[in-house]
C-alpha angles and dihedrals in degrees: 000000000000090000089055091049091051091050091047090051090052090048089052090051090051091051090050089050091052089051091052092047089051089053089050089054090051089050090053089053090049090051090053091050091049090051091052092047092050092049096045102038104025093242116150103214095122099096094050092047093046092049090049090049092050092048093051091045092050091048092049095046094043091079119094108284128217113205138015092260092074093043088053090049090060092058095041093049092049091051093045093050090051090050092047091050092052093046092047091057091044089056091049093048092047094054091113091054105056096188093053091043091053091049093050090045090052091052088048088055092051093051090046089052090050090050092053090046091054091055093044090051091057091046090054090048092051090049094047104035099024114034096020095050094044092048089055090050091051091048091051091049091049090052090049091051091049091050091052091051 
């Protein structure tokens, strides 16, 4: 039974991780919305939203990490957020040159898509190698317990 409890605890940790990754995805969407609002309306909420995003990402990824995939996510997210910040300000500065602004905004969209893809890749990995593998282990232990009974 203690093996099953350990596996269940690890499953619970994987589910919590998926919840945090989902929140990170929502934060990325919020960052995109803030970018669009700043570009269209002249608001300047970007810095506050970006700082909030970085703080929540740092808090989420500060927990002990199982697997290289999450460790890699930390570096990729940091790089992507830096790129998004630079591109955001390039779009704002290029407002007087619509063609240049559109081009920078298109690149912003590509980097944003890559950022989402990085998070989604980790989500798939947690489903496949975390939850999926542990569920199979629990199922095998359940079968073993039934055979013993």
